[in-house]
Short mmCIF file of C-alpha atoms in Angstrom, two decimals:
data_model
loop_
_atom_site.label_atom_id
_atom_site.label_comp_id
_atom_site.label_asym_id
_atom_site.label_seq_id
_atom_site.Cartn_x
_atom_site.Cartn_y
_atom_site.Cartn_z
CA MET A 7 74.94 6.62 -31.28
CA GLY A 8 72.54 5.80 -28.43
CA THR A 9 73.18 3.47 -25.38
CA GLU A 10 71.00 1.53 -23.24
CA GLY A 11 71.25 0.76 -19.37
CA GLY A 12 68.92 -1.17 -17.58
CA ASN A 13 65.63 0.50 -18.27
CA VAL A 14 66.86 3.68 -19.75
CA ARG A 15 67.76 4.37 -23.46
CA VAL A 16 69.81 7.16 -24.49
CA VAL A 17 68.91 8.15 -28.20
CA GLY A 18 71.64 10.37 -30.02
CA GLY A 19 74.08 10.47 -27.07
CA ARG A 20 71.89 12.97 -25.20
CA TYR A 21 67.96 12.46 -25.33
CA ARG A 22 67.02 10.13 -22.21
CA LEU A 23 63.58 8.44 -23.08
CA GLU A 24 61.31 8.19 -19.98
CA ALA A 25 57.81 7.19 -20.77
CA ARG A 26 56.12 6.64 -24.12
CA ILE A 27 53.37 9.06 -24.65
CA GLY A 28 52.10 8.26 -27.73
CA ARG A 29 52.16 6.00 -31.12
CA GLY A 30 51.31 6.54 -34.91
CA GLY A 31 51.20 4.68 -38.21
CA MET A 32 55.16 5.69 -38.42
CA GLY A 33 56.58 5.15 -34.78
CA VAL A 34 56.52 5.45 -31.42
CA VAL A 35 56.85 8.85 -29.29
CA TRP A 36 58.73 9.34 -26.03
CA ARG A 37 58.87 11.83 -23.34
CA ALA A 38 62.56 12.55 -23.06
CA SER A 39 65.20 14.32 -21.12
CA ASP A 40 67.72 16.43 -23.23
CA THR A 41 70.77 15.92 -20.88
CA LEU A 42 72.61 18.55 -22.45
CA LEU A 43 70.30 21.44 -22.20
CA ALA A 44 68.28 20.16 -19.22
CA ARG A 45 64.95 20.37 -20.75
CA GLN A 46 62.16 18.10 -21.79
CA VAL A 47 61.48 17.20 -25.50
CA ALA A 48 59.58 14.49 -27.34
CA VAL A 49 61.36 11.83 -29.26
CA LYS A 50 59.66 9.95 -32.27
CA GLU A 51 61.37 6.82 -33.30
CA LEU A 52 60.38 6.20 -36.85
CA GLY A 53 60.09 2.33 -37.85
CA VAL A 54 62.06 0.87 -40.96
CA ASP A 55 60.70 -1.67 -42.88
CA GLU A 56 62.57 -5.00 -41.55
CA THR A 57 61.67 -6.84 -44.88
CA LEU A 58 63.83 -4.85 -47.23
CA SER A 59 67.22 -5.57 -48.50
CA GLU A 60 70.30 -4.12 -46.46
CA ASP A 61 70.65 -1.41 -49.50
CA GLU A 62 67.12 -0.90 -49.76
CA ALA A 63 66.94 -0.26 -45.80
CA ARG A 64 69.91 1.93 -45.67
CA GLN A 65 68.12 3.98 -48.98
CA GLN A 66 65.02 4.31 -46.93
CA ARG A 67 66.88 5.42 -43.71
CA GLU A 68 68.81 7.96 -45.70
CA ARG A 69 65.52 9.09 -47.06
CA MET A 70 63.78 9.27 -43.93
CA LEU A 71 66.55 11.24 -42.46
CA ARG A 72 66.74 13.82 -45.62
CA GLU A 73 62.98 14.51 -45.39
CA ALA A 74 62.80 14.64 -41.79
CA ARG A 75 65.69 17.38 -41.77
CA ALA A 76 63.66 19.33 -44.50
CA VAL A 77 60.75 19.27 -41.98
CA ALA A 78 62.81 20.26 -39.11
CA ARG A 79 63.55 23.55 -41.29
CA LEU A 80 59.88 24.86 -41.10
CA ARG A 81 59.62 27.71 -38.40
CA HIS A 82 55.72 28.99 -37.19
CA PRO A 83 54.20 29.27 -34.29
CA ASN A 84 51.67 26.57 -35.23
CA ILE A 85 54.13 23.86 -36.39
CA ILE A 86 55.96 21.70 -33.89
CA VAL A 87 59.73 22.72 -33.50
CA VAL A 88 61.85 20.00 -34.56
CA HIS A 89 64.90 20.23 -32.45
CA ASP A 90 67.13 17.34 -33.87
CA VAL A 91 67.27 14.44 -36.10
CA VAL A 92 69.43 11.56 -35.28
CA LEU A 93 69.70 8.04 -36.18
CA HIS A 94 69.79 5.57 -33.13
CA ASP A 95 70.07 1.27 -33.95
CA GLU A 96 69.38 2.03 -37.44
CA HIS A 97 65.99 3.81 -36.83
CA PRO A 98 65.65 7.42 -37.49
CA CYS A 99 64.63 9.49 -34.43
CA ILE A 100 63.07 12.85 -34.96
CA VAL A 101 63.47 15.15 -31.63
CA MET A 102 60.77 17.67 -30.99
CA GLU A 103 59.29 20.27 -28.67
CA LEU A 104 57.22 18.71 -26.01
CA ILE A 105 53.53 20.14 -25.71
CA GLY A 106 51.68 19.74 -22.84
CA GLY A 107 48.11 18.73 -22.70
CA GLY A 108 46.56 16.68 -25.28
CA SER A 109 45.36 16.57 -28.85
CA LEU A 110 41.99 18.05 -30.61
CA ALA A 111 41.02 14.29 -30.91
CA ASP A 112 41.38 14.02 -26.89
CA ARG A 113 39.76 17.44 -26.21
CA THR A 114 36.75 16.60 -28.31
CA ALA A 115 36.45 12.87 -26.82
CA ARG A 116 36.54 14.47 -23.23
CA ASP A 117 34.48 17.26 -23.55
CA GLY A 118 32.51 17.03 -26.89
CA PRO A 119 32.66 19.13 -29.92
CA VAL A 120 34.09 22.57 -29.83
CA ASP A 121 31.60 25.58 -31.24
CA ALA A 122 31.95 27.29 -34.66
CA VAL A 123 34.21 30.10 -33.23
CA GLU A 124 36.84 27.79 -31.60
CA ALA A 125 36.91 25.62 -34.79
CA ALA A 126 37.37 28.63 -37.03
CA ARG A 127 40.19 29.63 -34.90
CA ILE A 128 42.07 26.49 -34.99
CA GLY A 129 41.28 26.43 -38.77
CA LEU A 130 43.06 29.50 -39.25
CA ALA A 131 46.06 28.12 -37.37
CA LEU A 132 46.18 25.09 -39.50
CA LEU A 133 45.93 27.37 -42.39
CA ALA A 134 48.80 29.10 -41.13
CA ALA A 135 50.81 26.10 -40.73
CA LEU A 136 49.99 24.66 -43.95
CA ARG A 137 51.02 27.81 -45.68
CA VAL A 138 54.76 27.72 -44.38
CA ALA A 139 54.89 24.09 -44.91
CA HIS A 140 53.42 24.48 -48.49
CA ALA A 141 55.79 27.30 -49.27
CA ALA A 142 58.66 25.01 -48.57
CA GLY A 143 57.34 22.09 -50.64
CA VAL A 144 56.39 20.00 -47.55
CA LEU A 145 52.86 18.00 -47.82
CA HIS A 146 51.70 16.94 -44.40
CA ARG A 147 49.35 14.11 -45.87
CA ASP A 148 47.84 13.23 -42.37
CA LEU A 149 45.91 16.10 -41.19
CA LYS A 150 43.29 15.00 -38.39
CA PRO A 151 42.49 15.37 -35.01
CA ALA A 152 45.30 13.54 -33.60
CA ASN A 153 47.77 15.20 -34.98
CA VAL A 154 46.70 18.97 -33.72
CA LEU A 155 47.83 19.64 -30.17
CA LEU A 156 46.51 22.17 -27.93
CA GLU A 157 48.65 24.01 -25.54
CA PRO A 158 47.12 24.26 -22.27
CA GLY A 159 47.07 27.97 -20.91
CA THR A 160 48.33 29.31 -24.14
CA GLY A 161 45.33 28.16 -26.38
CA ARG A 162 48.41 27.35 -28.88
CA VAL A 163 47.49 25.23 -31.87
CA VAL A 164 50.42 23.04 -33.28
CA LEU A 165 50.41 20.83 -35.94
CA THR A 166 52.57 18.11 -35.41
CA ASP A 167 53.38 14.36 -36.78
CA PHE A 168 54.91 15.26 -39.91
CA GLY A 169 56.24 11.42 -39.93
CA ILE A 170 54.64 10.76 -43.27
CA ALA A 171 55.16 14.00 -44.65
CA GLN A 172 56.19 14.45 -48.60
CA VAL A 173 59.00 16.83 -49.76
CA GLU A 174 58.49 18.03 -53.23
CA GLY A 175 60.03 15.89 -56.02
CA ALA A 176 60.81 13.01 -53.21
CA THR A 177 59.24 10.22 -52.36
CA THR A 178 57.50 9.46 -48.90
CA LEU A 179 58.86 8.82 -45.51
CA THR A 180 57.60 5.25 -46.08
CA GLU A 181 58.16 2.56 -48.54
CA THR A 182 57.35 3.97 -52.11
CA GLY A 183 53.94 2.60 -53.30
CA GLY A 184 52.87 2.22 -49.83
CA PHE A 185 49.57 3.82 -48.66
CA VAL A 186 50.11 6.31 -45.53
CA GLY A 187 47.82 8.29 -43.83
CA SER A 188 43.99 7.89 -42.10
CA PRO A 189 41.53 7.19 -45.04
CA GLU A 190 38.74 9.17 -43.15
CA TYR A 191 40.75 12.20 -43.59
CA THR A 192 42.19 11.36 -46.79
CA ALA A 193 41.62 13.42 -49.92
CA PRO A 194 39.85 11.31 -53.06
CA GLU A 195 42.66 12.04 -55.34
CA ARG A 196 44.89 10.25 -52.80
CA MET A 197 42.41 7.39 -52.37
CA ALA A 198 42.19 6.99 -56.22
CA GLY A 199 46.00 6.45 -56.39
CA ASP A 200 46.68 9.44 -58.32
CA ARG A 201 49.36 12.12 -57.52
CA ALA A 202 48.12 14.44 -55.04
CA GLY A 203 49.27 18.17 -54.46
CA ALA A 204 48.85 20.54 -51.49
CA GLY A 205 45.33 20.74 -51.95
CA ALA A 206 45.01 17.41 -50.47
CA ASP A 207 45.90 18.68 -47.27
CA LEU A 208 42.95 21.27 -47.50
CA TRP A 209 40.44 18.58 -48.10
CA SER A 210 41.90 16.88 -44.76
CA LEU A 211 41.22 20.20 -43.02
CA GLY A 212 37.70 20.21 -44.32
CA ALA A 213 37.13 16.76 -42.92
CA LEU A 214 38.66 18.13 -39.65
CA LEU A 215 36.47 20.89 -39.21
CA CYS A 216 33.55 18.52 -39.38
CA ALA A 217 35.18 16.46 -36.85
CA ALA A 218 36.02 19.45 -34.40
CA LEU A 219 32.47 20.69 -34.57
CA SER A 220 30.24 17.03 -34.60
CA GLY A 221 32.91 14.69 -33.05
CA GLU A 222 33.56 12.69 -36.25
CA SER A 223 34.53 12.75 -39.73
CA PRO A 224 31.79 13.01 -42.00
CA PHE A 225 33.39 9.80 -43.97
CA ARG A 226 33.40 7.60 -41.07
CA ARG A 227 31.81 4.18 -41.75
CA ASP A 228 32.17 0.98 -40.22
CA SER A 229 34.95 -0.59 -42.70
CA LEU A 230 37.41 0.66 -44.63
CA GLY A 231 35.83 -0.11 -47.81
CA GLY A 232 32.76 2.09 -46.87
CA ILE A 233 35.09 4.69 -45.72
CA LEU A 234 36.81 4.41 -49.35
CA HIS A 235 33.24 4.58 -51.01
CA ALA A 236 32.24 7.32 -49.09
CA VAL A 237 35.18 9.45 -49.81
CA VAL A 238 35.56 8.85 -53.61
CA TYR A 239 31.79 8.30 -54.59
CA GLU A 240 28.78 9.26 -52.02
CA GLU A 241 27.43 12.57 -51.47
CA VAL A 242 29.28 14.85 -49.18
CA ARG A 243 27.02 15.52 -46.19
CA PRO A 244 28.57 18.05 -43.79
CA PRO A 245 27.11 17.49 -40.15
CA ALA A 246 24.42 19.99 -39.16
CA GLU A 247 26.74 21.39 -36.68
CA ALA A 248 29.08 22.56 -39.36
CA ALA A 249 26.26 25.21 -40.44
CA PRO A 250 28.13 28.44 -39.45
CA LEU A 251 31.03 27.29 -41.40
CA LEU A 252 29.38 25.57 -44.06
CA PRO A 253 30.98 27.50 -47.34
CA VAL A 254 34.27 27.04 -46.22
CA ILE A 255 33.68 23.36 -45.10
CA ARG A 256 32.28 22.71 -48.63
CA GLY A 257 34.77 24.46 -50.48
CA LEU A 258 37.46 22.46 -48.90
CA LEU A 259 35.57 19.17 -49.62
CA GLU A 260 35.28 19.79 -53.39
CA ARG A 261 36.44 16.24 -54.71
CA GLU A 262 38.06 18.05 -58.00
CA PRO A 263 41.24 19.29 -56.72
CA ALA A 264 41.22 22.30 -59.47
CA ARG A 265 37.73 23.31 -58.04
CA ARG A 266 38.59 22.86 -54.14
CA MET A 267 38.94 26.01 -52.25
CA GLY A 268 42.42 27.40 -51.61
CA LEU A 269 44.21 28.23 -48.92
CA ASP A 270 43.50 32.22 -49.35
CA GLU A 271 40.08 32.22 -49.80
CA ALA A 272 39.62 29.44 -46.87
CA GLU A 273 41.35 32.03 -44.79
CA ARG A 274 39.52 34.99 -45.92
CA LEU A 275 36.36 33.39 -44.75
CA LEU A 276 37.17 32.14 -41.57
CA LEU A 277 38.80 35.57 -40.56
CA ALA A 278 35.30 37.03 -41.72
CA TYR A 279 33.30 34.52 -39.49
CA LEU A 280 35.42 35.63 -36.29
CA ALA A 281 34.82 39.10 -37.07
CA THR A 282 31.28 39.24 -37.99
CA GLY A 283 29.74 36.01 -36.71
CA THR A 284 28.73 35.26 -40.39
CA THR A 285 30.48 33.30 -42.99
CA PRO A 286 30.18 35.15 -46.41
CA ARG A 287 29.89 33.33 -49.71
CA PRO A 288 33.18 32.30 -51.48
CA ALA A 289 34.46 34.20 -54.47
CA LEU A 290 34.49 31.58 -57.02
CA SER A 291 37.37 33.38 -58.84
CA ARG A 292 39.67 32.66 -55.72
CA MET A 293 38.61 29.12 -55.41
CA PRO A 294 41.40 27.05 -57.17
CA TYR A 295 44.25 26.48 -54.74
CA ALA A 296 47.89 26.61 -56.90
CA PRO A 297 49.49 23.40 -56.08
CA ILE A 298 53.05 22.38 -55.39
CA ARG A 299 53.06 20.10 -58.46
CA ARG A 300 50.18 19.76 -61.01
CA GLU A 301 46.58 18.62 -59.51
CA VAL A 302 44.71 15.74 -60.87
CA PRO A 303 41.73 15.38 -62.99
CA GLY A 304 38.48 15.78 -60.43
CA LEU A 305 36.62 12.57 -59.33
CA ARG A 306 33.35 14.40 -58.84
CA GLY A 307 30.47 12.02 -60.37
CA ARG A 308 33.12 9.33 -61.35
CA ARG A 309 31.94 5.88 -61.04
CA ILE A 310 34.68 3.78 -58.55
CA SER A 311 36.88 2.52 -61.39
CA THR A 312 39.14 -0.70 -61.42
CA ARG A 313 42.13 1.71 -60.27
CA VAL A 314 40.14 2.63 -57.55
CA LEU A 315 39.11 -0.84 -56.20
CA LEU A 316 42.78 -1.92 -56.64
CA VAL A 317 43.78 0.86 -54.29
CA ALA A 318 40.90 -0.49 -52.16
CA ALA A 319 42.35 -3.82 -52.34
CA ALA A 320 45.65 -2.69 -51.62
CA LEU A 321 44.48 -0.70 -48.66
CA VAL A 322 42.88 -3.81 -47.27
CA ALA A 323 46.00 -5.87 -47.83
CA ALA A 324 47.87 -3.35 -45.90
CA LEU A 325 45.71 -3.43 -42.95
CA ALA A 326 46.51 -7.12 -42.96
CA GLY A 327 50.13 -5.96 -43.02
CA ALA A 328 52.23 -4.89 -39.85
CA ALA A 329 51.61 -1.27 -39.87
CA LEU A 330 47.60 -1.01 -40.40
CA ALA A 331 46.96 -4.53 -38.87
CA VAL A 332 47.92 -2.77 -35.66
CA ALA A 333 45.11 -0.44 -36.03
CA LEU A 334 42.63 -3.13 -36.36
CA LEU A 335 44.13 -5.45 -33.88
CA LEU A 336 43.33 -2.41 -31.59
CA ALA A 337 39.64 -3.10 -31.56
CA HIS A 338 38.63 -4.38 -28.10
CA ARG A 339 36.15 -6.80 -26.91
CA ASP A 340 32.99 -5.89 -25.11
CA ASP A 341 32.33 -5.91 -21.52
CA ASN A 342 29.69 -8.55 -21.99
CA ALA A 343 32.24 -10.95 -23.72
CA PRO A 344 33.88 -14.05 -22.55
CA SER A 345 37.43 -13.57 -21.31
CA GLY A 346 40.29 -13.77 -23.71
CA PRO A 347 43.15 -12.01 -25.25
CA THR A 348 43.38 -8.75 -26.85
CA SER A 349 45.66 -6.36 -28.90
CA SER A 350 48.78 -5.41 -27.79
CA ALA A 351 49.51 -1.95 -25.95
CA PRO A 352 51.13 1.02 -27.40
CA GLY A 353 54.45 0.09 -26.12
CA VAL A 354 54.50 -2.92 -28.30
CA SER A 355 55.78 -3.08 -31.71
CA ARG A 356 53.59 -5.59 -33.95
CA THR A 357 54.81 -7.23 -36.98
CA ALA A 358 52.32 -9.45 -38.88
CA THR A 359 53.54 -12.61 -40.68
CA ALA A 360 51.60 -14.36 -43.49
CA SER A 361 50.10 -17.19 -42.67
CA PRO A 362 48.00 -19.87 -44.45
CA SER A 363 45.49 -20.53 -41.80
CA PRO A 364 42.37 -18.27 -41.28
CA THR A 365 43.42 -16.78 -38.42
CA PRO A 366 46.91 -14.90 -38.79
CA THR A 367 49.98 -15.04 -36.57
CA VAL A 368 51.27 -11.73 -34.96
CA THR A 369 54.70 -11.45 -33.49
CA VAL A 370 54.86 -8.66 -30.89
CA THR A 371 58.25 -7.56 -29.36
CA ARG A 372 57.94 -5.22 -26.46
CA GLN A 373 60.32 -2.39 -26.82
CA GLU A 374 60.26 -1.29 -23.18
CA THR A 375 59.17 -2.63 -19.65
CA ARG A 376 55.77 -2.24 -18.61
CA THR A 377 55.15 0.83 -16.39
CA PRO A 378 51.95 1.65 -14.64
CA THR A 379 52.71 5.54 -15.28
CA ALA A 380 49.52 7.29 -16.17
CA PRO A 381 49.53 9.37 -19.32
CA PRO A 382 48.14 12.81 -19.21
CA GLY A 383 44.35 13.04 -18.24
CA TYR A 384 44.65 9.54 -16.89
CA ARG A 385 44.89 8.39 -13.18
CA THR A 386 46.35 4.96 -11.98
CA VAL A 387 44.09 2.81 -10.14
CA ALA A 388 45.53 0.11 -7.55
CA ASP A 389 42.43 -1.99 -7.86
CA ARG A 390 41.92 -4.77 -4.90
CA LYS A 391 41.31 -7.28 -7.63
CA GLY A 392 45.02 -7.51 -7.81
CA PHE A 393 46.38 -5.18 -10.69
CA SER A 394 47.05 -1.51 -11.54
CA LEU A 395 46.36 0.30 -14.52
CA ALA A 396 45.74 3.79 -16.07
CA VAL A 397 42.08 4.90 -16.49
CA PRO A 398 40.96 8.26 -17.91
CA GLU A 399 39.86 10.79 -15.44
CA GLY A 400 36.18 10.37 -14.60
CA PHE A 401 35.85 6.93 -15.18
CA THR A 402 34.10 5.22 -12.13
CA ARG A 403 34.70 1.58 -11.06
CA SER A 404 31.97 -1.32 -10.63
CA LEU A 405 31.71 -4.88 -10.72
CA ASP A 406 29.92 -7.34 -13.33
CA GLY A 407 30.16 -10.80 -11.60
CA PRO A 408 34.02 -11.75 -12.10
CA ARG A 409 34.67 -8.77 -14.05
CA VAL A 410 35.92 -5.38 -12.81
CA LEU A 411 34.60 -2.25 -15.04
CA TYR A 412 35.83 1.04 -15.45
CA THR A 413 33.21 3.17 -16.99
CA SER A 414 32.94 6.85 -18.40
CA PRO A 415 29.90 9.08 -17.70
CA GLY A 416 26.73 7.81 -19.28
CA ARG A 417 28.55 4.71 -19.76
CA THR A 418 29.76 5.49 -23.28
CA PHE A 419 33.24 3.82 -22.86
CA ARG A 420 33.71 0.68 -20.76
CA ILE A 421 37.09 -0.67 -19.51
CA GLY A 422 36.89 -4.38 -18.34
CA ILE A 423 39.34 -6.47 -16.60
CA LYS A 424 39.11 -10.06 -15.48
CA LEU A 425 41.46 -12.45 -13.80
CA SER A 426 41.20 -15.96 -13.92
CA ALA A 427 43.11 -19.31 -13.96
CA VAL A 428 44.46 -20.42 -17.28
CA PRO A 429 41.91 -22.20 -19.21
CA ALA A 430 42.35 -25.34 -21.42
CA GLY A 431 44.19 -24.41 -24.62
CA GLY A 432 45.26 -21.18 -23.20
CA PRO A 433 44.58 -17.60 -24.62
CA GLY A 434 44.14 -18.53 -28.05
CA ALA A 435 41.62 -21.40 -27.35
CA ALA A 436 39.62 -19.11 -24.72
CA GLN A 437 39.29 -16.11 -27.31
CA ARG A 438 38.15 -18.42 -30.12
CA ARG A 439 35.45 -20.07 -27.60
CA ALA A 440 34.21 -16.69 -26.79
CA ALA A 441 33.98 -15.55 -30.40
CA ALA A 442 31.96 -18.58 -31.21
CA ASP A 443 29.67 -17.76 -28.48
CA GLY A 444 29.61 -14.03 -29.47
CA PRO A 445 26.39 -14.15 -31.48
CA ARG A 446 24.70 -15.36 -28.17
CA THR A 447 26.47 -12.82 -25.59
CA ASN A 448 26.28 -9.87 -27.95
CA PRO A 449 23.43 -8.90 -29.68
CA GLY A 450 23.99 -8.48 -33.42
CA TYR A 451 27.42 -10.16 -33.31
CA ARG A 452 29.43 -9.43 -36.40
CA ASP A 453 32.74 -9.10 -38.07
CA GLY A 454 34.63 -11.17 -35.37
CA LYS A 455 38.21 -11.81 -35.35
CA VAL A 456 40.50 -13.58 -33.41
CA THR A 457 44.40 -12.95 -33.98
CA ASP A 458 47.03 -15.12 -31.95
CA THR A 459 49.91 -12.72 -30.58
CA SER A 460 52.02 -12.35 -27.70
CA HIS A 461 51.92 -9.57 -25.17
CA ASP A 462 55.34 -8.56 -22.85
CA GLY A 463 56.84 -12.08 -24.10
CA HIS A 464 53.65 -13.95 -23.17
CA ASP A 465 51.19 -15.93 -25.24
CA ALA A 466 48.05 -13.93 -25.85
CA ALA A 467 45.19 -13.61 -28.20
CA LEU A 468 43.28 -10.55 -29.85
CA TRP A 469 39.77 -10.45 -30.21
CA GLU A 470 38.02 -7.68 -32.25
CA PHE A 471 34.12 -7.46 -33.12
CA THR A 472 31.40 -5.10 -33.85
CA TRP A 473 27.92 -5.84 -32.08
CA ASN A 474 24.40 -3.70 -31.73
CA GLY A 475 24.68 -2.66 -28.15
CA PHE A 476 22.47 -3.61 -25.45
CA SER A 477 19.48 -1.61 -26.52
CA ALA A 478 18.63 0.59 -29.93
CA ALA A 479 19.41 3.81 -27.66
CA GLU A 480 23.09 2.61 -27.01
CA GLY A 481 23.55 1.81 -30.70
CA ALA A 482 26.10 -0.45 -32.40
CA ARG A 483 29.46 -0.64 -30.51
CA HIS A 484 33.17 -2.00 -31.37
CA THR A 485 35.05 -4.03 -28.68
CA LEU A 486 38.88 -4.76 -28.52
CA ASP A 487 39.75 -7.63 -26.28
CA LEU A 488 43.36 -8.96 -25.43
CA CYS A 489 43.93 -11.93 -23.24
CA TRP A 490 47.14 -13.18 -22.13
CA ARG A 491 48.97 -15.92 -19.78
CA GLU A 492 51.71 -15.17 -17.11
CA GLY A 493 52.25 -18.02 -15.20
CA ARG A 494 48.99 -19.62 -13.67
CA ARG A 495 46.95 -16.56 -14.26
CA MET A 496 45.13 -15.40 -17.40
CA TYR A 497 44.39 -11.56 -17.58
CA ASP A 498 41.83 -10.15 -19.77
CA VAL A 499 41.50 -6.50 -20.65
CA TRP A 500 38.74 -5.36 -23.05
CA VAL A 501 37.50 -1.74 -24.09
CA SER A 502 34.25 -1.06 -25.86
CA GLY A 503 33.06 1.98 -27.48
CA PRO A 504 30.60 3.31 -30.06
CA VAL A 505 31.35 2.46 -33.53
CA GLY A 506 31.67 6.06 -34.61
CA ARG A 507 34.15 6.55 -31.74
CA ILE A 508 36.86 3.56 -32.42
CA ASP A 509 39.65 5.63 -32.40
CA GLN A 510 39.24 7.09 -28.95
CA ALA A 511 38.01 3.40 -27.76
CA ARG A 512 41.43 2.39 -29.06
CA ALA A 513 43.53 5.29 -27.20
CA TYR A 514 41.73 4.04 -23.95
CA PHE A 515 42.40 0.27 -24.76
CA ASP A 516 46.21 1.15 -25.48
CA ALA A 517 46.38 2.98 -22.00
CA ALA A 518 44.89 0.17 -20.17
CA VAL A 519 47.10 -2.58 -21.63
CA ASP A 520 50.25 -0.64 -21.72
CA THR A 521 50.01 0.19 -17.99
CA PHE A 522 48.33 -2.79 -16.71
CA ALA A 523 50.48 -4.39 -13.97
CA PRO A 524 49.76 -7.39 -11.70
CA SER A 525 50.01 -6.71 -8.06
CA ALA A 526 53.16 -7.98 -6.25
CA THR A 527 51.22 -10.33 -4.52
CA GLU A 528 49.68 -12.32 -7.68
#
């Protein structure tokens, strides 16, 4: 079992947690030191549903450990190495190799989309990883750019985060019946609630290749309902940038699993492209992908059925719950918005509780002491206004009245900070006043939501909304805004970014809130 001393936590008797480096739907990832072998590792703590009975929770932990150990048996250069699986404070922990550098999502956000040659190289590496996983009966089920690591120096492509993987014949690493995964990259058969085979991972690969080439999934929409409709029903329209690899992408994004391009054929076409610069036409006789289990009937041309609508309702309900609510709660508020609370940071675990009022209450319990340590690709700034926080490399500082702004080149992403006296009614009242004034301060203001929460033990409120941006050229934007009270001060941190790049805005928001610290004189 792990021990705790001061701010240091030791998991499994040997893994000393040093800094949180990520968070996903299934848990928190830490950079840690293996004190026995004197090496750096990554430790992922998997969350256990606290609402389960003692017996149900025990069964869930056992299932998580059993399936995590099955994933640990996978061995391939393009699959993250799992060193150990332990139980700490009743939470399963997966100990993995630590990969320097960032993810494919980080790379495209920082440097823009990759070219077709690089996309083909990444695609081949992921196909090799899936071949090994599927042969062992393991489905990944959350293949997306954020789960693809790119090792600096070597160019190695590493598939990570098997935290929601499914082992053949077993339930998932989450509770039975719960939806897991990222809707923009989720196969239509899974969206429809049908049983999905290994071909679902290949659909996700097709969407991932589109995102690598263009910067976003072809199924990205402004709402969960819009994403569901796009995945299950709308005509699939790969971006123009996908043209060099279009035969592969169209084959992988075939809605009917039985007609979807198989792993062998996708690999053949990508190899041919790298060798000749041209992607040959698919061999139709080689298209079907042999499933781990039966594939479900196709969805091509099917109207959205009652079952699909029920799945959509379940997804929306899930988003109101603890796990997926976090994703919505991480939308920040715009730089032109009045001060108010925003969502909690990556080092915070959030648990939503049902509330009869229009505004739900979220209880936030911080799992570690805030630290200004900047994650890779960020730098810590000590601002003369009386605070420090981590901002991405290349962001520049400016002032907008009492607000401090750190903006990316071209002002695509904006991080805003405001310090003020505590207003009447505290964070919640301040955010609601700002939301009520939203149509005046933010052109095209819509989908506004204020959620009472807490941050580092302090009263807080999160405001999230979409708006049209300051000009037609700028386009629609999404804002996440967290405001909290510490002593006699109100701290407000927000991030805004393009609607089509909400995930990246959330990542910047997480880092800003997680590393924010008032100056000692504050």
